[in-house]
Amino acid sequence: MAVFVAIGVGVLLGAQRFIADANQVAHTNEVIANVDAFEARLRDAEAAQRGYLLTGNIDYLAAYQVNREQLGPLLDRLAALVSDNPQQQARAGGLRDLSDRRIEQVEANLERYRSAGLSAAQVGLDQDVLQVSSDIRNQARQLRDRERELLVARDRSSRRSADLLRALALLGIPFGILVIGLVYWRLVGEIRRRARAERANAETHRRLLDSVQQLERQSADLAELNRYGGLLLSCASTEEAVQLTTQLLSHLLPAAGGTLYRIRASHDYAEELAHWGEHASHSAAMVAPAQCWALRRGQPHLLHSGRETLRCEHIEPPAIHVALNAACIPLAAQGTQLGFIYLSSQDPALLERMDLVQAAAEHLSMALHNLQLQERLRLQSIREPLTGLFNRRYLEESLARELARCGRRGLPLSLMMLDLDHFKAFNDLHGHPGGDTLLAAFGQLLAQHARAEDIACRYGGEEFTLILPEAEADAALAIARRLVEAVRQLRVRHLGHELPAVTVSIGVASWRSGSEDGESLLHRADEALYRAKRAGRDRVELA
């Protein structure tokens, strides 16, 4: 009895010590996790601030404020956790000071951005910012390193407790043999219970490993997704964005086939832009919006193998032995449908990763929408809105470019200056709305009669210019005479009435290869135009 009591006391004390060590280990891990969470929030705040500086999107600013507000509670929790360790408490205080200083730098940079723009904000990213960020990382690393040292010491203490428990168990074996007959049935029961516990522990350990692997995979996927989002911001064309998306999805979903569709400008069909992998069931190359549930509902539509789910009309029926798991993810931004992504696989694990696919689709939708806006703005910057022709700035750029190209290849180039006759009197008689209607109609006529390689521009007022690359003087004169005749036949209606017929005077100049620049060529064409005016208008003159 005394021996078993002694062994029991020893086991109790050892177990209590082991529990205490385990609690200390858990405390140390909590401190490390808190430091990691603080660094993650600070990085997220800095990333959101950079996103706001680069895009001006207010959502990034909101994300920055949310992450910033969470830094304080994390630091308070860290201070409470290390309150029993003066050295760690001092490091936590230093980390708080550095965090406040970094937030002050971020706020100052945001103020510079609001007052002076992105360039001023970029200047604010100086050496002091880098130093503070480096100090924060060093301080956090010191906190973690000290906790890991404590973790090693507590692990040694746990092993000593385990050794003590093992020694007590071995000393009790001889005494257990003496009473084996009396306690045999209890030992058998204990062995069975331990076996069940070990099996349960092995199963728990397996599930834990699976969870860790899943978390690691999700972390890697999120990192890849963040990298993808950053690269999308730098894409200069739809083709680059689509290629980047196919690379990402083929990497994240290697066992799935995918097709990316883009809705045409006419909005009548979505056409295939890119394809990757091997589909479990193929889809049509051209899809009407009514044929896809994702486009009709504006929400992802999933098709589970073995479940009764409506299949989109554009998806071919799968073979009898093929398990079809598919998803249609719509692409939309600012209320505008841009297309959709079709994914399919025989592996049901495809549908477990839809959160990542939807996040990638949202990134792609915003990128495509932004590229559309950029292209629209570019066209607006070089097009004259009334006539739809190129403006004078584009004329000067194009003329210099075409002269250089024709000069390199030894090709001719001609240029027309066109002026509507008596336009001022026409404008005074019919008003500016009537004059604008005539100018718009003339711009359409000029664009229709120009060749595919010609560049039609509005020079200013009622004057227009037509650049004719690779055209000799004779060819330019022939085109000019056809334009004069077409203007004579032009009939324009305004407010339900037909406006009077007008005529045009045209000056044509052929480029003297290697001996003049664009300004001189424009001047000679302009002189020929004025000769046509003085000679009675409604005619063509060659410089």
Coordinates of C-alpha atoms in Angstrom, one line a residue:
M1 CA 0.0 0.0 0.0
A2 CA 2.8 2.4 0.9
V3 CA 4.7 1.7 -2.3
F4 CA 1.6 2.2 -4.5
V5 CA 0.7 5.3 -2.5
A6 CA 4.2 6.6 -3.0
I7 CA 4.1 5.7 -6.7
G8 CA 0.7 7.4 -7.0
V9 CA 2.0 10.6 -5.3
G10 CA 5.0 10.6 -7.5
V11 CA 2.8 10.1 -10.6
L12 CA 0.4 12.9 -9.4
L13 CA 3.3 15.3 -8.8
G14 CA 4.9 14.4 -12.1
A15 CA 1.6 14.8 -14.0
Q16 CA 0.9 18.2 -12.3
R17 CA 4.4 19.3 -13.4
F18 CA 3.8 17.9 -16.8
I19 CA 0.5 19.8 -17.1
A20 CA 2.2 23.0 -15.8
D21 CA 4.9 22.6 -18.5
A22 CA 2.2 22.0 -21.1
N23 CA 0.4 25.2 -20.0
Q24 CA 3.6 27.1 -20.3
V25 CA 4.2 25.7 -23.8
A26 CA 0.7 26.8 -24.7
H27 CA 1.4 30.2 -23.3
T28 CA 4.6 30.5 -25.3
N29 CA 2.8 29.4 -28.5
E30 CA 0.1 32.0 -27.8
V31 CA 2.7 34.8 -27.5
I32 CA 4.3 33.7 -30.8
A33 CA 0.9 33.5 -32.5
N34 CA 0.1 37.0 -31.2
V35 CA 3.3 38.5 -32.6
D36 CA 2.6 36.8 -35.9
A37 CA -0.9 38.1 -36.0
F38 CA 0.3 41.7 -35.2
E39 CA 2.9 41.5 -38.1
A40 CA 0.2 40.1 -40.4
R41 CA -2.2 43.0 -39.6
L42 CA 0.5 45.6 -40.0
R43 CA 1.4 44.1 -43.4
D44 CA -2.2 44.0 -44.5
A45 CA -2.6 47.7 -43.4
E46 CA 0.5 48.7 -45.4
A47 CA -0.7 46.6 -48.5
A48 CA -4.1 48.3 -48.3
Q49 CA -2.5 51.7 -48.1
R50 CA -0.4 50.9 -51.2
G51 CA -3.5 49.7 -53.0
Y52 CA -5.3 53.0 -52.2
L53 CA -2.2 55.0 -53.4
L54 CA -2.0 53.0 -56.7
T55 CA -5.7 52.8 -57.5
G56 CA -7.5 55.5 -55.5
N57 CA -10.1 52.8 -54.6
I58 CA -11.8 53.8 -51.3
D59 CA -12.2 50.1 -50.5
Y60 CA -8.4 49.8 -49.9
L61 CA -8.6 52.8 -47.5
A62 CA -11.4 51.0 -45.6
A63 CA -9.3 47.9 -45.4
Y64 CA -6.4 49.9 -44.1
Q65 CA -8.5 51.4 -41.3
V66 CA -9.9 48.0 -40.3
N67 CA -6.4 46.5 -40.0
R68 CA -5.0 49.6 -38.2
E69 CA -7.8 49.4 -35.6
Q70 CA -6.9 45.8 -34.8
L71 CA -3.2 46.6 -34.1
G72 CA -4.0 48.1 -30.7
P73 CA -5.9 45.2 -29.2
L74 CA -3.2 42.8 -30.5
L75 CA -0.5 44.8 -28.8
D76 CA -2.6 45.0 -25.6
R77 CA -3.0 41.2 -25.6
L78 CA 0.7 40.8 -26.2
A79 CA 1.6 43.1 -23.2
A80 CA -0.8 41.1 -21.0
L81 CA 0.8 37.8 -22.1
V82 CA 4.4 38.8 -21.3
S83 CA 3.6 40.7 -18.1
D84 CA 5.4 38.0 -16.1
N85 CA 8.6 38.5 -18.1
P86 CA 10.2 42.0 -17.7
Q87 CA 12.5 41.6 -20.7
Q88 CA 9.7 40.5 -23.0
Q89 CA 7.5 43.2 -21.6
A90 CA 10.1 45.8 -22.5
R91 CA 10.3 44.3 -26.0
A92 CA 6.5 44.4 -26.4
G93 CA 6.6 48.1 -25.3
G94 CA 9.3 48.8 -27.9
L95 CA 7.2 47.1 -30.5
R96 CA 4.2 49.3 -29.6
D97 CA 6.3 52.4 -30.0
L98 CA 7.6 51.3 -33.4
S99 CA 4.1 50.4 -34.5
D100 CA 2.8 53.9 -33.6
R101 CA 5.7 55.4 -35.4
R102 CA 5.0 53.3 -38.6
I103 CA 1.3 54.2 -38.5
E104 CA 2.2 57.9 -38.2
Q105 CA 4.4 57.5 -41.3
V106 CA 1.5 55.8 -43.2
E107 CA -0.9 58.6 -42.2
A108 CA 1.6 61.2 -43.3
N109 CA 2.0 59.5 -46.7
L110 CA -1.8 59.3 -47.1
E111 CA -2.0 63.1 -46.4
R112 CA 0.7 63.7 -49.0
Y113 CA -1.2 61.6 -51.5
R114 CA -4.5 63.6 -50.8
S115 CA -2.7 66.9 -51.2
A116 CA -0.2 66.3 -53.9
G117 CA -0.9 63.0 -55.6
L118 CA 0.9 59.7 -56.1
S119 CA 4.3 61.2 -56.9
A120 CA 4.4 63.0 -53.6
A121 CA 3.4 59.8 -51.8
Q122 CA 6.2 57.9 -53.5
V123 CA 8.7 60.5 -52.3
G124 CA 7.5 59.7 -48.7
L125 CA 8.7 56.1 -49.0
D126 CA 12.2 57.1 -47.8
Q127 CA 14.9 55.4 -45.8
D128 CA 13.2 56.2 -42.5
V129 CA 10.2 54.1 -43.5
L130 CA 12.5 51.2 -44.4
Q131 CA 14.4 51.6 -41.1
V132 CA 11.2 51.6 -39.0
S133 CA 9.8 48.5 -40.9
S134 CA 13.2 46.8 -40.3
D135 CA 13.1 47.7 -36.6
I136 CA 9.6 46.2 -36.3
R137 CA 10.7 43.0 -37.9
N138 CA 13.8 42.8 -35.6
Q139 CA 11.8 43.5 -32.5
A140 CA 9.2 40.9 -33.4
R141 CA 11.9 38.4 -34.2
Q142 CA 13.6 39.0 -30.8
L143 CA 10.2 38.4 -29.1
R144 CA 9.8 35.1 -30.9
D145 CA 13.4 34.0 -30.4
R146 CA 13.1 34.5 -26.6
E147 CA 9.8 32.6 -26.5
R148 CA 11.3 29.8 -28.5
E149 CA 14.2 29.6 -26.0
L150 CA 11.6 29.4 -23.2
L151 CA 9.8 26.7 -25.3
V152 CA 13.0 24.6 -25.5
A153 CA 13.6 24.9 -21.7
R154 CA 10.0 23.9 -21.0
D155 CA 10.2 21.0 -23.4
R156 CA 13.3 19.8 -21.4
S157 CA 11.3 20.1 -18.2
S158 CA 8.4 18.1 -19.8
R159 CA 10.8 15.3 -20.8
R160 CA 12.2 15.2 -17.2
S161 CA 8.6 14.9 -16.0
A162 CA 8.1 12.1 -18.5
D163 CA 11.3 10.3 -17.4
L164 CA 10.1 10.6 -13.7
L165 CA 6.8 9.0 -14.6
R166 CA 8.5 6.3 -16.6
A167 CA 10.8 5.5 -13.6
L168 CA 7.9 5.3 -11.3
A169 CA 6.1 2.9 -13.6
L170 CA 9.1 0.6 -13.9
L171 CA 9.6 0.5 -10.1
G172 CA 6.0 -0.5 -9.7
I173 CA 6.2 -3.5 -12.1
P174 CA 7.8 -6.0 -9.6
F175 CA 5.1 -5.2 -7.1
G176 CA 2.5 -5.5 -9.7
I177 CA 3.7 -9.0 -10.5
L178 CA 3.0 -10.0 -6.8
V179 CA -0.6 -8.9 -7.1
I180 CA -1.1 -9.9 -10.8
G181 CA -3.6 -12.5 -9.8
L182 CA -5.7 -10.0 -8.0
V183 CA -5.6 -7.2 -10.5
Y184 CA -5.4 -9.2 -13.7
W185 CA -8.9 -8.5 -14.8
R186 CA -8.3 -4.7 -14.2
L187 CA -5.1 -4.7 -16.1
V188 CA -6.7 -6.3 -19.1
G189 CA -9.4 -3.7 -19.0
E190 CA -6.8 -0.9 -18.7
I191 CA -4.8 -2.3 -21.7
R192 CA -7.9 -2.4 -23.8
R193 CA -8.8 1.2 -22.9
R194 CA -5.3 2.3 -23.7
A195 CA -5.5 0.6 -27.1
R196 CA -8.7 2.4 -27.9
A197 CA -7.2 5.6 -26.7
E198 CA -4.1 5.1 -28.9
R199 CA -6.3 4.3 -31.9
A200 CA -8.3 7.4 -31.2
N201 CA -5.1 9.4 -30.8
A202 CA -3.7 8.1 -34.1
E203 CA -6.9 9.1 -35.9
T204 CA -6.8 12.5 -34.3
H205 CA -3.2 12.9 -35.3
R206 CA -4.0 11.9 -38.9
R207 CA -6.9 14.5 -39.0
L208 CA -4.6 17.1 -37.5
L209 CA -2.0 16.4 -40.2
D210 CA -4.7 16.7 -42.9
S211 CA -5.8 20.0 -41.4
V212 CA -2.2 21.3 -41.3
Q213 CA -1.7 20.3 -44.9
Q214 CA -4.9 21.9 -46.0
L215 CA -4.0 25.1 -44.2
E216 CA -0.6 25.1 -45.8
R217 CA -2.2 24.6 -49.2
Q218 CA -4.7 27.4 -48.5
S219 CA -1.9 29.7 -47.4
A220 CA 0.0 29.0 -50.6
D221 CA -3.1 29.5 -52.7
L222 CA -3.8 32.8 -51.0
A223 CA -0.3 33.9 -51.6
E224 CA -0.6 32.9 -55.3
L225 CA -3.9 34.8 -55.5
N226 CA -2.4 38.0 -54.0
R227 CA 0.5 37.8 -56.5
Y228 CA -2.1 37.3 -59.3
G229 CA -4.0 40.4 -58.2
G230 CA -0.9 42.5 -58.1
L231 CA 0.1 41.3 -61.6
L232 CA -3.3 42.0 -63.0
L233 CA -2.9 45.6 -62.0
S234 CA 0.1 45.8 -64.3
C235 CA -1.6 44.2 -67.3
A236 CA -1.7 46.5 -70.4
S237 CA -4.2 44.4 -72.5
T238 CA -7.0 42.0 -72.2
E239 CA -4.8 39.3 -73.7
E240 CA -2.2 39.6 -70.9
A241 CA -5.0 39.4 -68.2
V242 CA -6.5 36.3 -69.8
Q243 CA -3.1 34.6 -70.1
L244 CA -2.3 35.4 -66.5
T245 CA -5.7 34.0 -65.4
T246 CA -5.3 30.7 -67.4
Q247 CA -1.9 30.2 -65.8
L248 CA -3.3 30.8 -62.3
L249 CA -6.3 28.5 -62.6
S250 CA -4.4 25.7 -64.3
H251 CA -1.9 25.9 -61.4
L252 CA -4.6 26.0 -58.7
L253 CA -6.8 23.3 -60.4
P254 CA -4.4 21.0 -62.2
A255 CA -7.1 18.2 -62.6
A256 CA -9.7 20.5 -64.1
G257 CA -10.3 21.8 -67.6
G258 CA -11.3 25.4 -68.1
T259 CA -12.7 27.9 -70.7
L260 CA -12.9 31.6 -70.4
Y261 CA -15.6 33.4 -72.3
R262 CA -15.9 37.1 -73.1
I263 CA -19.3 38.7 -74.0
R264 CA -19.1 40.4 -77.4
A265 CA -19.8 44.2 -77.8
S266 CA -23.1 43.3 -79.3
H267 CA -24.1 41.4 -76.1
D268 CA -25.6 38.6 -78.2
Y269 CA -23.0 35.9 -77.5
A270 CA -20.2 35.1 -75.2
E271 CA -17.2 33.8 -77.2
E272 CA -14.3 31.6 -76.1
L273 CA -11.1 33.5 -75.4
A274 CA -8.9 30.9 -73.8
H275 CA -8.9 27.2 -72.9
W276 CA -6.7 25.0 -70.7
G277 CA -6.7 21.5 -69.3
E278 CA -9.0 18.6 -70.2
H279 CA -12.8 19.1 -69.7
A280 CA -14.9 16.3 -68.2
S281 CA -17.6 17.6 -70.6
H282 CA -17.0 20.1 -73.3
S283 CA -18.7 23.4 -73.8
A284 CA -19.8 25.3 -77.0
A285 CA -17.4 27.9 -78.4
M286 CA -20.2 30.5 -78.7
V287 CA -22.7 30.8 -75.9
A288 CA -25.9 32.9 -75.8
P289 CA -26.5 34.5 -72.4
A290 CA -29.7 32.6 -72.0
Q291 CA -27.8 29.3 -72.3
C292 CA -25.8 29.8 -69.1
W293 CA -27.4 29.9 -65.7
A294 CA -24.5 31.9 -64.3
L295 CA -25.1 34.7 -66.8
R296 CA -28.9 34.6 -66.3
R297 CA -28.7 34.7 -62.5
G298 CA -25.5 36.7 -62.1
Q299 CA -24.3 34.1 -59.6
P300 CA -22.0 31.0 -59.7
H301 CA -23.8 27.9 -60.9
L302 CA -22.4 24.6 -59.7
L303 CA -23.1 21.1 -61.0
H304 CA -22.4 18.2 -58.6
S305 CA -21.9 14.7 -59.7
G306 CA -24.6 12.4 -58.4
R307 CA -27.0 15.3 -57.6
E308 CA -30.0 16.5 -59.5
T309 CA -28.9 19.9 -60.8
L310 CA -29.9 21.9 -63.8
R311 CA -27.1 21.7 -66.4
C312 CA -26.4 24.8 -68.6
E313 CA -27.4 24.3 -72.2
H314 CA -23.9 25.1 -73.5
I315 CA -22.4 22.1 -71.6
E316 CA -22.5 18.8 -73.6
P317 CA -24.1 15.8 -71.8
P318 CA -21.3 13.7 -70.2
A319 CA -20.6 10.1 -71.1
I320 CA -22.4 7.5 -69.0
H321 CA -19.3 6.5 -67.1
V322 CA -18.0 10.1 -66.6
A323 CA -18.7 11.9 -63.3
L324 CA -19.3 15.5 -64.1
N325 CA -18.4 18.2 -61.6
A326 CA -18.7 21.7 -63.2
A327 CA -19.0 25.3 -62.3
C328 CA -19.8 28.5 -64.3
I329 CA -18.5 31.6 -62.6
P330 CA -19.8 35.0 -64.0
L331 CA -17.5 37.9 -64.6
A332 CA -19.1 41.2 -63.8
A333 CA -18.0 44.6 -62.7
Q334 CA -19.9 47.8 -61.9
G335 CA -23.1 46.1 -62.9
T336 CA -21.8 45.1 -66.4
Q337 CA -21.6 41.5 -67.4
L338 CA -18.2 40.8 -69.0
G339 CA -18.3 37.0 -69.5
F340 CA -17.9 33.8 -67.5
I341 CA -15.4 31.0 -66.6
Y342 CA -16.5 27.4 -67.2
L343 CA -14.6 24.7 -65.2
S344 CA -15.2 21.0 -65.2
S345 CA -13.6 17.9 -63.7
Q346 CA -14.4 14.3 -62.7
D347 CA -12.9 15.1 -59.3
P348 CA -15.4 16.5 -56.8
A349 CA -12.6 18.3 -55.1
L350 CA -13.0 21.0 -57.8
L351 CA -16.1 22.4 -56.1
E352 CA -14.3 22.6 -52.8
R353 CA -12.0 25.3 -54.1
M354 CA -14.7 27.6 -55.5
D355 CA -13.9 30.4 -53.0
L356 CA -10.4 30.8 -54.6
V357 CA -11.9 30.6 -58.1
Q358 CA -14.5 33.3 -57.3
A359 CA -11.8 35.5 -55.8
A360 CA -9.7 35.2 -59.0
A361 CA -12.9 35.9 -61.1
E362 CA -13.5 39.1 -59.1
H363 CA -9.9 40.2 -59.7
L364 CA -10.2 39.4 -63.4
S365 CA -13.5 41.2 -63.7
M366 CA -12.1 44.4 -62.2
A367 CA -9.0 44.2 -64.4
L368 CA -11.1 43.7 -67.6
H369 CA -13.4 46.5 -66.7
N370 CA -10.4 48.8 -66.0
L371 CA -8.8 47.9 -69.3
Q372 CA -12.1 48.7 -71.1
L373 CA -12.2 52.1 -69.4
Q374 CA -8.5 52.8 -70.3
E375 CA -9.2 51.9 -74.0
R376 CA -12.3 54.1 -74.0
L377 CA -10.3 57.0 -72.5
R378 CA -7.5 56.5 -75.0
L379 CA -10.0 56.7 -77.9
Q380 CA -11.6 59.8 -76.4
S381 CA -8.2 61.4 -76.1
I382 CA -7.4 61.0 -79.8
R383 CA -10.9 61.3 -81.3
E384 CA -12.9 64.5 -82.0
P385 CA -16.4 63.9 -80.6
L386 CA -18.5 65.7 -83.2
T387 CA -17.2 64.1 -86.4
G388 CA -15.7 60.9 -84.9
L389 CA -12.4 61.7 -86.8
F390 CA -9.0 62.0 -85.2
N391 CA -8.1 65.3 -83.6
R392 CA -5.2 67.7 -84.4
R393 CA -2.8 66.3 -81.8
Y394 CA -3.2 62.8 -83.3
L395 CA -2.7 64.3 -86.7
E396 CA 0.7 65.7 -85.8
E397 CA 1.8 62.4 -84.1
S398 CA 0.6 60.3 -87.0
L399 CA 2.1 62.5 -89.7
A400 CA 5.5 62.4 -88.1
R401 CA 5.3 58.6 -87.7
E402 CA 4.1 58.0 -91.3
L403 CA 6.7 60.3 -92.8
A404 CA 9.4 58.4 -90.9
R405 CA 8.0 55.0 -92.0
C406 CA 7.7 56.0 -95.6
G407 CA 11.1 57.6 -95.5
R408 CA 12.7 54.4 -94.2
R409 CA 11.0 52.3 -97.0
G410 CA 11.3 54.8 -99.8
L411 CA 7.6 55.1 -100.2
P412 CA 5.5 58.2 -101.3
L413 CA 3.0 60.1 -99.1
S414 CA 0.4 62.7 -99.9
L415 CA -1.7 65.0 -97.8
M416 CA -5.0 66.8 -98.3
M417 CA -6.3 70.0 -96.7
L418 CA -10.1 70.2 -97.1
D419 CA -12.3 73.2 -96.3
L420 CA -16.1 73.5 -96.6
D421 CA -16.9 76.5 -98.8
H422 CA -18.8 79.4 -97.3
F423 CA -19.2 77.6 -94.0
K424 CA -19.3 80.8 -91.9
A425 CA -22.3 82.1 -93.9
F426 CA -23.9 78.6 -93.7
N427 CA -23.4 78.7 -89.9
D428 CA -24.8 82.2 -89.5
L429 CA -27.9 81.2 -91.6
H430 CA -28.7 77.8 -90.0
G431 CA -27.1 78.3 -86.6
H432 CA -24.5 76.3 -84.8
P433 CA -26.7 73.1 -84.5
G434 CA -27.1 73.1 -88.2
G435 CA -23.4 73.7 -88.8
D436 CA -22.6 70.9 -86.4
T437 CA -24.9 68.5 -88.2
L438 CA -23.2 69.4 -91.5
L439 CA -19.7 68.9 -90.0
A440 CA -20.7 65.5 -88.6
A441 CA -22.1 64.4 -91.9
F442 CA -19.0 65.6 -93.7
G443 CA -16.8 63.7 -91.2
Q444 CA -18.7 60.5 -91.9
L445 CA -18.4 61.0 -95.7
L446 CA -14.6 61.6 -95.4
A447 CA -14.2 58.4 -93.3
Q448 CA -16.2 56.4 -95.9
H449 CA -14.1 57.6 -98.9
A450 CA -10.8 57.2 -97.2
R451 CA -8.7 54.1 -97.7
A452 CA -8.2 51.7 -94.8
E453 CA -4.6 53.0 -94.3
D454 CA -5.6 56.7 -94.6
I455 CA -5.8 58.9 -91.5
A456 CA -8.7 61.3 -91.5
C457 CA -8.5 64.2 -89.0
R458 CA -10.4 67.4 -88.1
Y459 CA -7.8 70.1 -88.3
G460 CA -10.0 72.8 -86.8
G461 CA -13.3 74.6 -87.5
E462 CA -14.5 73.6 -91.0
E463 CA -11.0 72.4 -92.0
F464 CA -10.1 68.8 -92.3
T465 CA -6.9 66.9 -93.2
L466 CA -6.4 63.5 -94.8
I467 CA -3.0 61.7 -94.7
L468 CA -2.6 59.3 -97.5
P469 CA 0.5 57.0 -96.9
E470 CA 2.1 55.3 -99.9
A471 CA 0.0 57.5 -102.3
E472 CA 1.5 59.4 -105.2
A473 CA 0.2 62.8 -106.2
D474 CA -2.0 61.3 -109.1
A475 CA -3.7 58.9 -106.7
A476 CA -4.3 61.6 -104.2
L477 CA -5.8 63.9 -106.9
A478 CA -8.1 61.1 -108.0
I479 CA -9.4 60.6 -104.4
A480 CA -9.7 64.4 -103.9
R481 CA -11.9 64.7 -107.1
R482 CA -14.1 61.9 -105.9
L483 CA -14.5 63.6 -102.6
V484 CA -15.5 66.9 -104.3
E485 CA -18.1 65.1 -106.3
A486 CA -19.4 63.2 -103.2
V487 CA -19.8 66.5 -101.3
R488 CA -21.8 68.0 -104.2
Q489 CA -24.1 65.0 -103.9
L490 CA -24.2 65.2 -100.0
R491 CA -27.7 65.9 -98.6
V492 CA -28.1 66.5 -94.9
R493 CA -31.3 66.7 -92.9
H494 CA -31.6 68.8 -89.7
L495 CA -34.8 69.1 -87.6
G496 CA -36.8 67.5 -90.3
H497 CA -35.6 69.8 -93.1
E498 CA -33.0 69.2 -95.7
L499 CA -30.1 71.7 -95.5
P500 CA -28.7 73.4 -98.6
A501 CA -26.1 71.6 -100.6
V502 CA -22.4 72.6 -99.9
T503 CA -19.1 72.2 -101.7
V504 CA -15.6 71.7 -100.6
S505 CA -12.2 73.0 -101.7
I506 CA -9.2 70.7 -101.4
G507 CA -5.4 71.4 -101.5
V508 CA -3.2 68.4 -102.2
A509 CA 0.6 68.2 -101.5
S510 CA 2.9 65.3 -102.2
W511 CA 5.8 64.8 -99.8
R512 CA 9.3 65.5 -101.0
S513 CA 11.1 62.5 -99.7
G514 CA 14.0 63.4 -97.4
S515 CA 13.7 67.2 -97.9
E516 CA 10.8 68.4 -95.7
D517 CA 9.1 67.7 -92.5
G518 CA 5.4 67.5 -91.6
E519 CA 4.9 71.2 -90.9
S520 CA 6.3 72.1 -94.3
L521 CA 4.0 69.6 -96.0
L522 CA 1.0 70.9 -94.1
H523 CA 1.9 74.4 -95.1
R524 CA 2.2 73.6 -98.9
A525 CA -1.2 71.7 -98.8
D526 CA -2.7 74.8 -97.0
E527 CA -1.3 77.1 -99.7
A528 CA -2.8 74.8 -102.4
L529 CA -6.2 75.0 -100.6
Y530 CA -6.1 78.8 -100.6
R531 CA -5.4 78.7 -104.3
A532 CA -8.5 76.5 -104.8
K533 CA -10.5 79.1 -102.8
R534 CA -9.2 82.0 -104.8
A535 CA -9.9 80.1 -108.1
G536 CA -13.6 79.8 -107.3
R537 CA -13.9 77.0 -104.7
D538 CA -15.5 73.6 -105.3
R539 CA -12.2 72.3 -106.8
V540 CA -8.9 70.6 -106.2
E541 CA -5.5 72.2 -106.4
L542 CA -2.1 70.4 -106.3
A543 CA 0.8 72.1 -104.5

